[in-house]
Short mmCIF file of C-alpha atoms in Angstrom, two decimals:
data_model
loop_
_atom_site.label_atom_id
_atom_site.label_comp_id
_atom_site.label_asym_id
_atom_site.label_seq_id
_atom_site.Cartn_x
_atom_site.Cartn_y
_atom_site.Cartn_z
CA MET J 1 112.71 -47.31 228.62
CA LYS J 2 115.95 -46.73 226.76
CA GLN J 3 117.77 -48.92 224.29
CA GLN J 4 121.51 -48.51 223.84
CA HIS J 5 122.73 -49.20 220.31
CA VAL J 6 124.55 -46.76 218.07
CA LEU J 7 121.52 -44.62 218.92
CA VAL J 8 119.81 -43.70 222.13
CA LEU J 9 116.02 -43.72 221.82
CA SER J 10 113.71 -42.66 224.59
CA VAL J 11 109.95 -43.15 224.55
CA SER J 12 107.48 -41.92 227.18
CA ALA J 13 103.84 -42.99 227.35
CA LEU J 14 101.77 -40.77 229.64
CA SER J 15 98.12 -40.52 230.63
CA VAL J 16 97.01 -37.00 231.56
CA ALA J 17 93.66 -35.33 232.05
CA ALA J 18 94.72 -32.14 230.27
CA LEU J 19 97.72 -31.36 228.08
CA VAL J 20 99.19 -28.24 226.53
CA GLY J 21 100.01 -29.40 222.98
CA TRP J 22 103.66 -29.56 222.05
CA LEU J 23 104.52 -28.16 218.64
CA GLY J 24 101.95 -25.45 219.17
CA GLY J 25 104.06 -22.54 217.96
CA ILE J 26 102.48 -22.38 214.50
CA ALA J 27 99.00 -20.87 214.19
CA SER J 28 97.83 -23.68 211.92
CA GLN J 29 98.62 -26.21 214.69
CA PRO J 30 97.13 -24.88 217.95
CA ALA J 31 97.36 -26.53 221.34
CA THR J 32 94.59 -29.04 222.03
CA GLN J 33 92.89 -30.34 225.13
CA PRO J 34 92.90 -34.15 224.84
CA SER J 35 90.40 -36.48 226.39
CA PRO J 36 91.36 -38.09 229.73
CA GLY J 37 93.63 -41.10 229.40
CA ALA J 38 94.98 -40.17 225.97
CA PRO J 39 98.56 -41.41 225.41
CA VAL J 40 101.34 -38.99 224.59
CA ALA J 41 104.68 -39.99 223.07
CA VAL J 42 107.99 -38.18 223.33
CA LEU J 43 110.73 -39.65 221.18
CA GLU J 44 114.31 -38.66 220.60
CA ARG J 45 117.46 -39.97 218.99
CA VAL J 46 120.88 -38.75 220.07
CA VAL J 47 123.91 -39.36 217.86
CA ALA J 48 126.55 -41.48 219.58
CA SER J 49 130.31 -41.03 219.38
CA GLY J 50 132.22 -44.10 220.52
CA SER J 51 130.68 -45.43 223.73
CA ALA J 52 129.14 -42.15 224.81
CA THR J 53 126.54 -39.95 223.21
CA SER J 54 127.81 -36.66 221.85
CA ALA J 55 126.34 -33.38 223.03
CA PRO J 56 123.91 -31.64 220.66
CA ALA J 57 125.16 -28.75 218.60
CA PRO J 58 125.57 -25.29 220.15
CA SER J 59 122.74 -23.93 218.00
CA LEU J 60 120.06 -26.01 219.70
CA GLY J 61 122.13 -27.56 222.50
CA PRO J 62 120.68 -25.62 225.46
CA VAL J 63 117.16 -26.27 224.24
CA TRP J 64 117.89 -29.94 223.67
CA SER J 65 119.32 -30.36 227.19
CA ALA J 66 116.31 -28.64 228.71
CA MET J 67 113.89 -30.84 226.78
CA GLN J 68 115.75 -33.99 227.87
CA ALA J 69 115.62 -32.86 231.50
CA LEU J 70 111.92 -32.13 231.23
CA GLY J 71 111.33 -35.51 229.62
CA ALA J 72 113.02 -37.21 232.57
CA ARG J 73 110.93 -35.13 234.95
CA VAL J 74 107.72 -36.16 233.18
CA GLU J 75 108.71 -39.84 233.37
CA ALA J 76 109.43 -39.52 237.09
CA LEU J 77 106.05 -37.90 237.70
CA GLU J 78 104.23 -40.60 235.76
CA GLU J 79 106.05 -43.43 237.55
CA ALA J 80 105.61 -42.00 241.07
CA PRO J 81 103.79 -44.54 243.33
CA PRO J 82 100.31 -43.72 244.63
CA PRO J 83 99.83 -42.67 248.28
CA GLN J 84 99.93 -45.53 250.78
CA ASP J 85 96.71 -44.46 252.49
CA PRO J 86 94.00 -42.78 250.38
CA LEU J 87 92.63 -41.14 253.53
CA GLU J 88 95.87 -39.21 253.91
CA GLU J 89 95.64 -37.80 250.39
CA SER J 90 94.20 -34.37 251.08
CA ASP J 91 94.57 -33.11 247.50
CA PRO J 92 94.92 -35.50 244.52
CA GLN J 93 95.74 -32.65 242.12
CA PRO J 94 99.39 -31.65 242.81
CA GLN J 95 100.92 -34.31 240.54
CA GLU J 96 98.64 -33.29 237.65
CA ILE J 97 99.58 -29.65 238.20
CA ASP J 98 103.29 -30.50 238.20
CA LEU J 99 102.91 -32.60 235.06
CA ALA J 100 101.00 -29.86 233.26
CA GLN J 101 103.69 -27.37 234.27
CA ALA J 102 106.46 -29.63 232.99
CA LEU J 103 104.69 -30.12 229.68
CA ALA J 104 104.04 -26.40 229.36
CA GLU J 105 107.73 -25.71 229.93
CA ALA J 106 108.65 -28.38 227.38
CA THR J 107 106.26 -26.79 224.90
CA ALA J 108 108.02 -23.46 225.30
CA GLN J 109 111.42 -25.10 224.90
CA HIS J 110 110.36 -26.88 221.73
CA GLU J 111 108.88 -23.71 220.27
CA ASP J 112 112.15 -21.99 221.10
CA ALA J 113 114.02 -24.71 219.20
CA LEU J 114 111.75 -24.17 216.20
CA SER J 115 112.38 -20.42 216.41
CA ARG J 116 116.13 -20.96 216.57
CA HIS J 117 115.91 -23.17 213.51
CA GLY J 118 113.95 -20.51 211.65
CA ALA J 119 116.51 -17.86 212.59
CA THR J 120 119.47 -19.94 211.39
CA PRO J 121 121.21 -18.49 208.31
CA TYR J 122 120.31 -20.25 205.08
CA ASP J 123 123.02 -22.27 203.35
CA ALA J 124 121.63 -23.19 199.94
CA ALA J 125 124.13 -25.97 199.22
CA TRP J 126 123.75 -27.64 202.62
CA ALA J 127 119.99 -27.19 202.72
CA GLU J 128 119.51 -28.68 199.26
CA SER J 129 121.83 -31.64 199.89
CA THR J 130 120.54 -32.49 203.36
CA GLY J 131 116.93 -31.79 202.50
CA SER J 132 117.11 -34.07 199.46
CA ARG J 133 118.51 -36.93 201.55
CA LEU J 134 115.85 -36.53 204.21
CA GLN J 135 113.12 -36.25 201.60
CA GLU J 136 114.32 -39.40 199.84
CA GLU J 137 114.73 -41.50 203.00
CA LEU J 138 111.46 -40.43 204.57
CA THR J 139 109.48 -40.75 201.33
CA GLU J 140 110.74 -44.31 200.94
CA LEU J 141 109.86 -45.11 204.54
CA GLY J 142 106.51 -43.37 204.16
CA ALA J 143 105.61 -45.66 201.27
CA GLU J 144 106.09 -48.59 203.64
CA ARG J 145 104.46 -47.07 206.70
CA LYS J 146 101.71 -45.03 204.99
CA PHE J 147 102.65 -41.49 205.96
CA THR J 148 103.39 -38.46 203.80
CA VAL J 149 106.34 -36.07 203.81
CA ASP J 150 104.48 -32.77 203.70
CA LYS J 151 107.42 -30.39 204.11
CA VAL J 152 111.21 -30.44 204.55
CA ASP J 153 112.71 -27.15 205.74
CA CYS J 154 116.51 -27.19 206.03
CA ARG J 155 118.68 -24.19 206.85
CA SER J 156 122.43 -24.56 207.52
CA THR J 157 122.72 -26.94 210.49
CA SER J 158 119.17 -28.13 211.17
CA CYS J 159 116.00 -29.26 209.45
CA VAL J 160 112.34 -29.41 210.43
CA VAL J 161 110.32 -32.12 208.70
CA THR J 162 106.52 -32.15 208.69
CA LEU J 163 104.95 -35.60 208.40
CA GLY J 164 101.30 -36.52 207.99
CA TRP J 165 99.30 -39.65 208.81
CA SER J 166 95.72 -40.75 208.27
CA GLY J 167 95.17 -40.81 212.04
CA TYR J 168 96.84 -40.52 215.43
CA GLY J 169 97.17 -44.28 215.92
CA MET J 170 99.20 -44.58 212.73
CA ALA J 171 101.47 -41.74 213.85
CA MET J 172 102.07 -43.39 217.21
CA ALA J 173 102.92 -46.66 215.50
CA ASP J 174 105.34 -45.09 213.02
CA ALA J 175 107.16 -42.37 214.94
CA THR J 176 109.77 -44.62 216.56
CA GLU J 177 110.53 -46.18 213.19
CA VAL J 178 110.92 -42.74 211.62
CA LEU J 179 113.53 -41.68 214.16
CA HIS J 180 115.35 -45.01 214.08
CA ARG J 181 115.47 -45.41 210.31
CA THR J 182 116.77 -41.95 209.35
CA THR J 183 120.31 -42.96 210.25
CA SER J 184 122.37 -41.96 207.19
CA LEU J 185 122.64 -38.41 208.53
CA PRO J 186 124.59 -37.64 211.74
CA CYS J 187 121.67 -35.75 213.22
CA ALA J 188 120.01 -35.84 216.60
CA ASN J 189 116.25 -35.70 216.23
CA ARG J 190 113.16 -35.34 218.37
CA ALA J 191 109.43 -35.72 217.85
CA PHE J 192 106.43 -35.10 220.07
CA LEU J 193 102.96 -36.47 219.35
CA PRO J 194 100.29 -34.70 221.42
CA PRO J 195 96.89 -36.42 221.23
CA PRO J 196 94.30 -34.68 219.04
CA ASP J 197 90.62 -34.15 219.80
CA ASP J 198 89.74 -36.64 217.06
CA ALA J 199 92.13 -39.60 216.88
CA ASP J 200 90.67 -40.63 213.51
CA ALA J 201 91.27 -37.27 211.83
CA PRO J 202 94.38 -36.69 209.67
CA TYR J 203 97.35 -36.08 211.97
CA GLU J 204 100.46 -33.98 211.37
CA THR J 205 103.58 -33.35 213.42
CA ARG J 206 107.04 -31.83 213.00
CA ILE J 207 110.39 -33.44 213.75
CA ILE J 208 113.53 -31.41 214.44
CA PHE J 209 116.80 -32.72 213.00
CA ASP J 210 119.87 -31.07 214.57
CA CYS J 211 122.82 -31.86 212.28
CA ALA J 212 125.44 -29.39 213.53
CA GLU J 213 128.84 -30.85 214.35
#
């Protein structure tokens, strides 16, 4: 599920009975317990250099690598074939437990990335310039795709952008476009869209842009 262009974009669609919400580090956005069968999307864009993708910046690099590894682990768990003989399946729960553990670890890694961003020294010139470009590009795209740019927080090498939609379905439909279209900045970015309790309620998520060289 990867497309190789100037960008590398990975999308995972999972069905889980219970999920620890990613992006749950802020009190106003707690973890939720979705209904069974709810889809979850993990999306990322990695900046390419020549024929190979460049490594993320040192500031968030270790976190980024860990999240990519966990994403691959989640995909492997989801794509694992069912047991050959149902009678030999003594406990159908281990895969769900492993998946929940992987997602919990990914949640911690993403929260760590948000914390690292928040602890980054503030560079007023860079933050204003980069933030303005992100605000302009995403606002223009939002007018087409019907989402709002609720907040742009840039520091010195990274930004966190909060986007809002009228519902979860709209967010799922737009997220790939958001990551693919914000290409004027040499930034790797990542978004996670955990399913809410009410798919028709207004939906908000945060995207990390790592722009360090």
